Amino acid sequence: MTLRHFLSTQDWSRADLDALLDQAAAFKRSKAGRQLEGKSIALLFFNPSMRTRTSFELGAFQLGGHAVVLAPGKDAWPIEFDVGSVMDGETEEHVAEVARVLSRYVDLIAVRAFPKFQDWSIDRQDRVIHAFAKYATVPVINMETITHPCQELAHIQALQERFGRDLHGKKYVLTWTYHPRPLNTAVANSALQIATRYGMDVTLLCPTPEYVLDSRYMDFARANVAENGGSLTISHDPQSAYRGAHVVYAKSWGALPYFGRWADEKPIRDAHKHFIVDEAKMALTDHGVFSHCLPLRRNVKATDAVMDSPACIAIDEAENRLHVQKAVMAALVS
Amino acid sequence: MTLRHFLSTQDWSRADLDALLDQAAAFKRSKAGRQLEGKSIALLFFNPSMRTRTSFELGAFQLGGHAVVLAPGKDAWPIEFDVGSVMDGETEEHVAEVARVLSRYVDLIAVRAFPKFQDWSIDRQDRVIHAFAKYATVPVINMETITHPCQELAHIQALQERFGRDLHGKKYVLTWTYHPRPLNTAVANSALQIATRYGMDVTLLCPTPEYVLDSRYMDFARANVAENGGSLTISHDPQSAYRGAHVVYAKSWGALPYFGRWADEKPIRDAHKHFIVDEAKMALTDHGVFSHCLPLRRNVKATDAVMDSPACIAIDEAENRLHVQKAVMAALVS
Amino acid sequence: MTLRHFLSTQDWSRADLDALLDQAAAFKRSKAGRQLEGKSIALLFFNPSMRTRTSFELGAFQLGGHAVVLAPGKDAWPIEFDVGSVMDGETEEHVAEVARVLSRYVDLIAVRAFPKFQDWSIDRQDRVIHAFAKYATVPVINMETITHPCQELAHIQALQERFGRDLHGKKYVLTWTYHPRPLNTAVANSALQIATRYGMDVTLLCPTPEYVLDSRYMDFARANVAENGGSLTISHDPQSAYRGAHVVYAKSWGALPYFGRWADEKPIRDAHKHFIVDEAKMALTDHGVFSHCLPLRRNVKATDAVMDSPACIAIDEAENRLHVQKAVMAALVS
């Protein structure tokens, strides 16, 4: 049997994803389970985390298992990812050994590894998690690299809780928002993937054509539309994009052509602070809900009024991280 | 039913505190319990910890639960506490979201957040923990902010183990001691509160009137004396303060009028190194016991001879942290 | 009954060590146990860790217990180890208090504390762990200081899995390898101890006589040979040392005479990069196996070809850390 990882929702069938969401809903009704009884998961954080760490650690506990949290380069040894390199620099051990040894200890390995933001042609290879998937002999889970599949499931669960199981015909706006620094495109890539996967009419709203996402994810989205119905539109005009929307999902990200020369991107970014999600824009929607993966800078990405309104489902989505990740862990060890 | 937090012992009745101490004594006799079966607590450390972290983490485990340890700004995102602020600085998310999301994951939230030592008028608002208490939908526990209520209970338990349940008539000295840096007044505030709450004759011994504690805690102490008997005296003379004492509790703290201009306080502090707890002073007591919340700098705050004497109950008090905190957690989730 | 620690395999009889290895083999066949039911261990890391942390934490979990991970000076208070010192410097509390308090909370204390690399005459006293053993009232486990006894057991278990229980007559080469920095001699000391303890014919292969290990460990090795058979040889010639070997165990370490003046050692170190374990040298062995404690810098300490060959048992040895440590913990609390 082939080793099954959870690296991207695109690798999983709709039936598989639906089964995960059903199990997540069951865990939301009743949190305890024995699916990880005596089992364990290593959580490798190359970047900070609050929700991901807490929800995975508690999810393992609630299913009878145990999570070991490791921060390579901080409390654990720095890791080499290049194949064949003469390791006379800063790294102390190769991912081959890390993945193989952890596979002897634990039943699952989860990895958070953000891009380096210097060269997108390198970052888009997503080498860290693929290296773990290559060398590990246990399933590997993506806790956010250049996509964030656990967030995708939590997001869809939150939408289904509001709109019912079938999301076809819902107008979905993925909007870029301002943040003082250029951020990871992971959640934006993920939103594009999963919203088209579930057949919604998706608008990617961003400041300029340079903020359109990587062709890999645009192509996934188009293929998803072809398979599942719905549509995909690119817009640079907030007013028309918000009009009639049922879902507004916000995320800030850095424009891909500016990787490694972010000073040049800053003026464009700074000129689009008005992309903030506010009450005026939300008023254009069709009683639309608002969400964000969190952390969110209030009054920069979205206003207090939006965050504190009944339309905001970001806390529900964050809660669902716990439930969907328990479903993923349970599925991978079964 | 109103959400019940454990922010200060002053919010809890004497009957409630006595019930916690009874439960703590029961846990000391038999450590295992199922009061947190399948439940969880988030431990948020904005400052370092050894005893607090270990005792809460083990306490949760011994009651069937699980503690998640988070260090915001280190392994988790930095948090904003101001209401309405435009978050374009260093903080990545607002306490409103942190508290709300954690409340979906865990059954209890515990917070350690020391003062900033720049402006006492701000620090005395104790904003971090009050923000968590405001936004959380689960009980919040104070793991030391500008008071340290868990330490208070552990301290009283240790005194009751030596002197019996009724502490009336015991002469209690809270003495300032030297430390090279100005420290938090939290444990001093707490000692003043709890010693008067349990009806002891309390002397606050400190170098000068400027080291007297904040009026809020002096007022609490006076109100406690009015309600519970005992007395409150301020002294700047070690010899008379120690004479006949049954309890000597030491703590170093910075003088409130010097917040933010500590260089000016240093000469006063340095001139009072002789406040160290030593055998000569302890010999003035009536077979008095000595304690301290730990960590303690030996031969600076107290001598080796005192620390290693049978009179020292600091280790017992530290042990009791485990028992009282289990009692607090059990009470809050029941 | 005397308190029993696990500080060095030299303190334990061969029968005791064999019993630990039997229990480790049993745990390898069946991982679950209740030997630590409701019990706990504090893991104190003064230095980074991946395998040690993960294997101890999971080992405690698999036996029904719980491990608390502490990093003094990082997430916990910095600790003083000198007796009688006036603590007016950086340290906030004395090991006397840390060890006594932890002993009230947990059933076992494990310590990782590497040398400071400034003065071997100080480092060789191994003061940190001995201070914990002095003040603790629960058993103390060495997670690597200037020896690494848990690694020793894992190593022997891996060798017995390949060669059977009796290792007499096996030719064992402990070879120095290059690393850009001078490293701890702990694993080298340990390899010397345990290989002679199990009666093998041991060759210590190192660049020059200055890389010979501390006399304490050389003396232990000679005493072990006298008691258990086998032999001990020092060599500076890779070709003759490898010839006919059954086991090649590699480790890099700093030469003891150069402690505190490492710039002077660098040219010698740099001149011996050819000590790398490669296929040509392994071809000289008698179908020898290769191992290393990890982390290992590929193509610096050993080549990719050796690491990825069937002769490499480093991953097995790393896995065995879990099993032997569970055996040690179970033995110490029973």
PDB file of N, CA and C in Angstrom, chain B residues 160-219:
ATOM      1  N   GLN B 160      -0.187  26.570  57.351  1.00  0.00           N
ATOM      2  CA  GLN B 160      -1.152  25.735  58.094  1.00  0.00           C
ATOM      3  C   GLN B 160      -0.558  24.371  58.431  1.00  0.00           C
ATOM      4  N   GLU B 161       0.313  23.876  57.539  1.00  0.00           N
ATOM      5  CA  GLU B 161       0.982  22.600  57.830  1.00  0.00           C
ATOM      6  C   GLU B 161       1.879  22.720  59.063  1.00  0.00           C
ATOM      7  N   ARG B 162       2.437  23.915  59.289  1.00  0.00           N
ATOM      8  CA  ARG B 162       3.310  24.120  60.454  1.00  0.00           C
ATOM      9  C   ARG B 162       2.526  24.521  61.697  1.00  0.00           C
ATOM     10  N   PHE B 163       1.512  25.372  61.496  1.00  0.00           N
ATOM     11  CA  PHE B 163       0.882  26.021  62.659  1.00  0.00           C
ATOM     12  C   PHE B 163      -0.563  25.578  62.908  1.00  0.00           C
ATOM     13  N   GLY B 164      -1.094  24.750  62.039  1.00  0.00           N
ATOM     14  CA  GLY B 164      -2.510  24.390  62.168  1.00  0.00           C
ATOM     15  C   GLY B 164      -3.367  25.344  61.366  1.00  0.00           C
ATOM     16  N   ARG B 165      -4.646  25.004  61.284  1.00  0.00           N
ATOM     17  CA  ARG B 165      -5.559  25.689  60.387  1.00  0.00           C
ATOM     18  C   ARG B 165      -5.779  27.155  60.753  1.00  0.00           C
ATOM     19  N   ASP B 166      -5.801  27.440  62.044  1.00  0.00           N
ATOM     20  CA  ASP B 166      -6.080  28.824  62.470  1.00  0.00           C
ATOM     21  C   ASP B 166      -4.774  29.606  62.647  1.00  0.00           C
ATOM     22  N   LEU B 167      -4.607  30.625  61.859  1.00  0.00           N
ATOM     23  CA  LEU B 167      -3.356  31.396  61.897  1.00  0.00           C
ATOM     24  C   LEU B 167      -3.488  32.695  62.689  1.00  0.00           C
ATOM     25  N   HIS B 168      -4.628  32.919  63.296  1.00  0.00           N
ATOM     26  CA  HIS B 168      -4.798  34.127  64.113  1.00  0.00           C
ATOM     27  C   HIS B 168      -3.734  34.164  65.213  1.00  0.00           C
ATOM     28  N   GLY B 169      -3.266  35.358  65.488  1.00  0.00           N
ATOM     29  CA  GLY B 169      -2.298  35.531  66.570  1.00  0.00           C
ATOM     30  C   GLY B 169      -0.860  35.289  66.147  1.00  0.00           C
ATOM     31  N   LYS B 170      -0.662  34.810  64.912  1.00  0.00           N
ATOM     32  CA  LYS B 170       0.710  34.616  64.445  1.00  0.00           C
ATOM     33  C   LYS B 170       1.275  35.951  63.987  1.00  0.00           C
ATOM     34  N   LYS B 171       2.521  36.202  64.394  1.00  0.00           N
ATOM     35  CA  LYS B 171       3.203  37.433  63.978  1.00  0.00           C
ATOM     36  C   LYS B 171       3.903  37.151  62.641  1.00  0.00           C
ATOM     37  N   TYR B 172       3.518  37.897  61.627  1.00  0.00           N
ATOM     38  CA  TYR B 172       3.947  37.637  60.252  1.00  0.00           C
ATOM     39  C   TYR B 172       4.728  38.844  59.741  1.00  0.00           C
ATOM     40  N   VAL B 173       5.977  38.622  59.313  1.00  0.00           N
ATOM     41  CA  VAL B 173       6.789  39.712  58.767  1.00  0.00           C
ATOM     42  C   VAL B 173       6.986  39.500  57.268  1.00  0.00           C
ATOM     43  N   LEU B 174       6.516  40.443  56.502  1.00  0.00           N
ATOM     44  CA  LEU B 174       6.836  40.468  55.072  1.00  0.00           C
ATOM     45  C   LEU B 174       8.011  41.418  54.924  1.00  0.00           C
ATOM     46  N   THR B 175       9.190  40.856  54.646  1.00  0.00           N
ATOM     47  CA  THR B 175      10.375  41.719  54.565  1.00  0.00           C
ATOM     48  C   THR B 175      10.873  41.883  53.138  1.00  0.00           C
ATOM     49  N   TRP B 176      11.141  43.121  52.763  1.00  0.00           N
ATOM     50  CA  TRP B 176      11.867  43.418  51.535  1.00  0.00           C
ATOM     51  C   TRP B 176      13.281  42.866  51.676  1.00  0.00           C
ATOM     52  N   THR B 177      13.828  42.326  50.571  1.00  0.00           N
ATOM     53  CA  THR B 177      15.250  41.952  50.564  1.00  0.00           C
ATOM     54  C   THR B 177      15.903  42.518  49.319  1.00  0.00           C
ATOM     55  N   TYR B 178      17.203  42.546  49.361  1.00  0.00           N
ATOM     56  CA  TYR B 178      17.966  43.083  48.231  1.00  0.00           C
ATOM     57  C   TYR B 178      17.967  42.121  47.051  1.00  0.00           C
ATOM     58  N   HIS B 179      17.938  42.686  45.866  1.00  0.00           N
ATOM     59  CA  HIS B 179      18.167  41.965  44.600  1.00  0.00           C
ATOM     60  C   HIS B 179      18.801  43.003  43.686  1.00  0.00           C
ATOM     61  N   PRO B 180      19.753  42.604  42.841  1.00  0.00           N
ATOM     62  CA  PRO B 180      20.418  43.629  42.012  1.00  0.00           C
ATOM     63  C   PRO B 180      19.468  44.391  41.092  1.00  0.00           C
ATOM     64  N   ARG B 181      18.341  43.811  40.743  1.00  0.00           N
ATOM     65  CA  ARG B 181      17.397  44.510  39.870  1.00  0.00           C
ATOM     66  C   ARG B 181      16.092  44.769  40.602  1.00  0.00           C
ATOM     67  N   PRO B 182      15.355  45.811  40.181  1.00  0.00           N
ATOM     68  CA  PRO B 182      14.040  46.052  40.784  1.00  0.00           C
ATOM     69  C   PRO B 182      13.068  44.997  40.266  1.00  0.00           C
ATOM     70  N   LEU B 183      12.426  44.300  41.167  1.00  0.00           N
ATOM     71  CA  LEU B 183      11.530  43.207  40.762  1.00  0.00           C
ATOM     72  C   LEU B 183      10.075  43.600  40.967  1.00  0.00           C
ATOM     73  N   ASN B 184       9.231  42.748  40.415  1.00  0.00           N
ATOM     74  CA  ASN B 184       7.781  42.792  40.510  1.00  0.00           C
ATOM     75  C   ASN B 184       7.319  42.852  41.970  1.00  0.00           C
ATOM     76  N   THR B 185       6.310  43.661  42.236  1.00  0.00           N
ATOM     77  CA  THR B 185       5.732  43.690  43.583  1.00  0.00           C
ATOM     78  C   THR B 185       4.674  42.611  43.783  1.00  0.00           C
ATOM     79  N   ALA B 186       4.447  41.772  42.789  1.00  0.00           N
ATOM     80  CA  ALA B 186       3.301  40.853  42.822  1.00  0.00           C
ATOM     81  C   ALA B 186       3.255  39.997  44.082  1.00  0.00           C
ATOM     82  N   VAL B 187       4.346  39.331  44.407  1.00  0.00           N
ATOM     83  CA  VAL B 187       4.313  38.414  45.545  1.00  0.00           C
ATOM     84  C   VAL B 187       4.203  39.195  46.851  1.00  0.00           C
ATOM     85  N   ALA B 188       4.769  40.395  46.888  1.00  0.00           N
ATOM     86  CA  ALA B 188       4.615  41.228  48.086  1.00  0.00           C
ATOM     87  C   ALA B 188       3.155  41.650  48.245  1.00  0.00           C
ATOM     88  N   ASN B 189       2.543  42.126  47.174  1.00  0.00           N
ATOM     89  CA  ASN B 189       1.117  42.464  47.223  1.00  0.00           C
ATOM     90  C   ASN B 189       0.303  41.268  47.705  1.00  0.00           C
ATOM     91  N   SER B 190       0.629  40.123  47.148  1.00  0.00           N
ATOM     92  CA  SER B 190      -0.112  38.903  47.476  1.00  0.00           C
ATOM     93  C   SER B 190       0.078  38.502  48.928  1.00  0.00           C
ATOM     94  N   ALA B 191       1.306  38.590  49.426  1.00  0.00           N
ATOM     95  CA  ALA B 191       1.565  38.209  50.817  1.00  0.00           C
ATOM     96  C   ALA B 191       0.760  39.100  51.760  1.00  0.00           C
ATOM     97  N   LEU B 192       0.749  40.382  51.436  1.00  0.00           N
ATOM     98  CA  LEU B 192       0.004  41.339  52.258  1.00  0.00           C
ATOM     99  C   LEU B 192      -1.479  40.982  52.287  1.00  0.00           C
ATOM    100  N   GLN B 193      -2.008  40.672  51.122  1.00  0.00           N
ATOM    101  CA  GLN B 193      -3.428  40.317  51.016  1.00  0.00           C
ATOM    102  C   GLN B 193      -3.773  39.076  51.819  1.00  0.00           C
ATOM    103  N   ILE B 194      -3.008  38.020  51.569  1.00  0.00           N
ATOM    104  CA  ILE B 194      -3.424  36.720  52.108  1.00  0.00           C
ATOM    105  C   ILE B 194      -3.108  36.624  53.602  1.00  0.00           C
ATOM    106  N   ALA B 195      -2.013  37.253  54.036  1.00  0.00           N
ATOM    107  CA  ALA B 195      -1.670  37.176  55.460  1.00  0.00           C
ATOM    108  C   ALA B 195      -2.719  37.907  56.297  1.00  0.00           C
ATOM    109  N   THR B 196      -3.204  39.043  55.793  1.00  0.00           N
ATOM    110  CA  THR B 196      -4.269  39.754  56.522  1.00  0.00           C
ATOM    111  C   THR B 196      -5.597  39.014  56.370  1.00  0.00           C
ATOM    112  N   ARG B 197      -5.792  38.370  55.256  1.00  0.00           N
ATOM    113  CA  ARG B 197      -7.035  37.608  55.051  1.00  0.00           C
ATOM    114  C   ARG B 197      -7.164  36.496  56.079  1.00  0.00           C
ATOM    115  N   TYR B 198      -6.017  35.919  56.443  1.00  0.00           N
ATOM    116  CA  TYR B 198      -6.037  34.821  57.408  1.00  0.00           C
ATOM    117  C   TYR B 198      -5.772  35.311  58.830  1.00  0.00           C
ATOM    118  N   GLY B 199      -5.935  36.642  59.031  1.00  0.00           N
ATOM    119  CA  GLY B 199      -6.016  37.179  60.395  1.00  0.00           C
ATOM    120  C   GLY B 199      -4.718  37.279  61.165  1.00  0.00           C
ATOM    121  N   MET B 200      -3.603  37.260  60.473  1.00  0.00           N
ATOM    122  CA  MET B 200      -2.323  37.348  61.191  1.00  0.00           C
ATOM    123  C   MET B 200      -1.972  38.799  61.526  1.00  0.00           C
ATOM    124  N   ASP B 201      -1.017  38.945  62.460  1.00  0.00           N
ATOM    125  CA  ASP B 201      -0.502  40.269  62.802  1.00  0.00           C
ATOM    126  C   ASP B 201       0.666  40.552  61.868  1.00  0.00           C
ATOM    127  N   VAL B 202       0.408  41.388  60.896  1.00  0.00           N
ATOM    128  CA  VAL B 202       1.323  41.537  59.765  1.00  0.00           C
ATOM    129  C   VAL B 202       2.166  42.799  59.892  1.00  0.00           C
ATOM    130  N   THR B 203       3.478  42.637  59.729  1.00  0.00           N
ATOM    131  CA  THR B 203       4.384  43.776  59.630  1.00  0.00           C
ATOM    132  C   THR B 203       4.976  43.812  58.228  1.00  0.00           C
ATOM    133  N   LEU B 204       4.834  44.933  57.569  1.00  0.00           N
ATOM    134  CA  LEU B 204       5.484  45.156  56.275  1.00  0.00           C
ATOM    135  C   LEU B 204       6.798  45.855  56.556  1.00  0.00           C
ATOM    136  N   LEU B 205       7.891  45.137  56.388  1.00  0.00           N
ATOM    137  CA  LEU B 205       9.221  45.674  56.684  1.00  0.00           C
ATOM    138  C   LEU B 205       9.912  46.041  55.375  1.00  0.00           C
ATOM    139  N   CYS B 206      10.253  47.311  55.206  1.00  0.00           N
ATOM    140  CA  CYS B 206      10.899  47.729  53.957  1.00  0.00           C
ATOM    141  C   CYS B 206      11.837  48.894  54.244  1.00  0.00           C
ATOM    142  N   PRO B 207      12.756  49.171  53.304  1.00  0.00           N
ATOM    143  CA  PRO B 207      13.840  50.131  53.583  1.00  0.00           C
ATOM    144  C   PRO B 207      13.353  51.528  53.932  1.00  0.00           C
ATOM    145  N   THR B 208      12.417  52.040  53.164  1.00  0.00           N
ATOM    146  CA  THR B 208      11.969  53.419  53.357  1.00  0.00           C
ATOM    147  C   THR B 208      10.478  53.473  53.030  1.00  0.00           C
ATOM    148  N   PRO B 209       9.802  54.575  53.356  1.00  0.00           N
ATOM    149  CA  PRO B 209       8.376  54.686  53.003  1.00  0.00           C
ATOM    150  C   PRO B 209       8.110  54.525  51.509  1.00  0.00           C
ATOM    151  N   GLU B 210       9.115  54.801  50.680  1.00  0.00           N
ATOM    152  CA  GLU B 210       8.902  54.671  49.244  1.00  0.00           C
ATOM    153  C   GLU B 210       8.700  53.213  48.804  1.00  0.00           C
ATOM    154  N   TYR B 211       9.075  52.272  49.663  1.00  0.00           N
ATOM    155  CA  TYR B 211       8.908  50.856  49.325  1.00  0.00           C
ATOM    156  C   TYR B 211       7.575  50.288  49.799  1.00  0.00           C
ATOM    157  N   VAL B 212       6.760  51.139  50.424  1.00  0.00           N
ATOM    158  CA  VAL B 212       5.416  50.689  50.787  1.00  0.00           C
ATOM    159  C   VAL B 212       4.668  50.346  49.491  1.00  0.00           C
ATOM    160  N   LEU B 213       3.783  49.374  49.586  1.00  0.00           N
ATOM    161  CA  LEU B 213       3.142  48.859  48.371  1.00  0.00           C
ATOM    162  C   LEU B 213       2.006  49.757  47.905  1.00  0.00           C
ATOM    163  N   ASP B 214       1.500  49.452  46.745  1.00  0.00           N
ATOM    164  CA  ASP B 214       0.433  50.256  46.139  1.00  0.00           C
ATOM    165  C   ASP B 214      -0.775  50.360  47.080  1.00  0.00           C
ATOM    166  N   SER B 215      -1.419  51.511  47.045  1.00  0.00           N
ATOM    167  CA  SER B 215      -2.540  51.764  47.962  1.00  0.00           C
ATOM    168  C   SER B 215      -3.663  50.747  47.797  1.00  0.00           C
ATOM    169  N   ARG B 216      -3.827  50.226  46.586  1.00  0.00           N
ATOM    170  CA  ARG B 216      -4.877  49.223  46.392  1.00  0.00           C
ATOM    171  C   ARG B 216      -4.664  48.031  47.336  1.00  0.00           C
ATOM    172  N   TYR B 217      -3.394  47.605  47.441  1.00  0.00           N
ATOM    173  CA  TYR B 217      -3.111  46.405  48.247  1.00  0.00           C
ATOM    174  C   TYR B 217      -3.031  46.754  49.727  1.00  0.00           C
ATOM    175  N   MET B 218      -2.566  47.978  50.037  1.00  0.00           N
ATOM    176  CA  MET B 218      -2.581  48.425  51.430  1.00  0.00           C
ATOM    177  C   MET B 218      -4.039  48.528  51.904  1.00  0.00           C
ATOM    178  N   ASP B 219      -4.909  49.022  51.031  1.00  0.00           N
ATOM    179  CA  ASP B 219      -6.330  49.140  51.391  1.00  0.00           C
ATOM    180  C   ASP B 219      -6.986  47.767  51.557  1.00  0.00           C
TER     181      ASP B 219
END
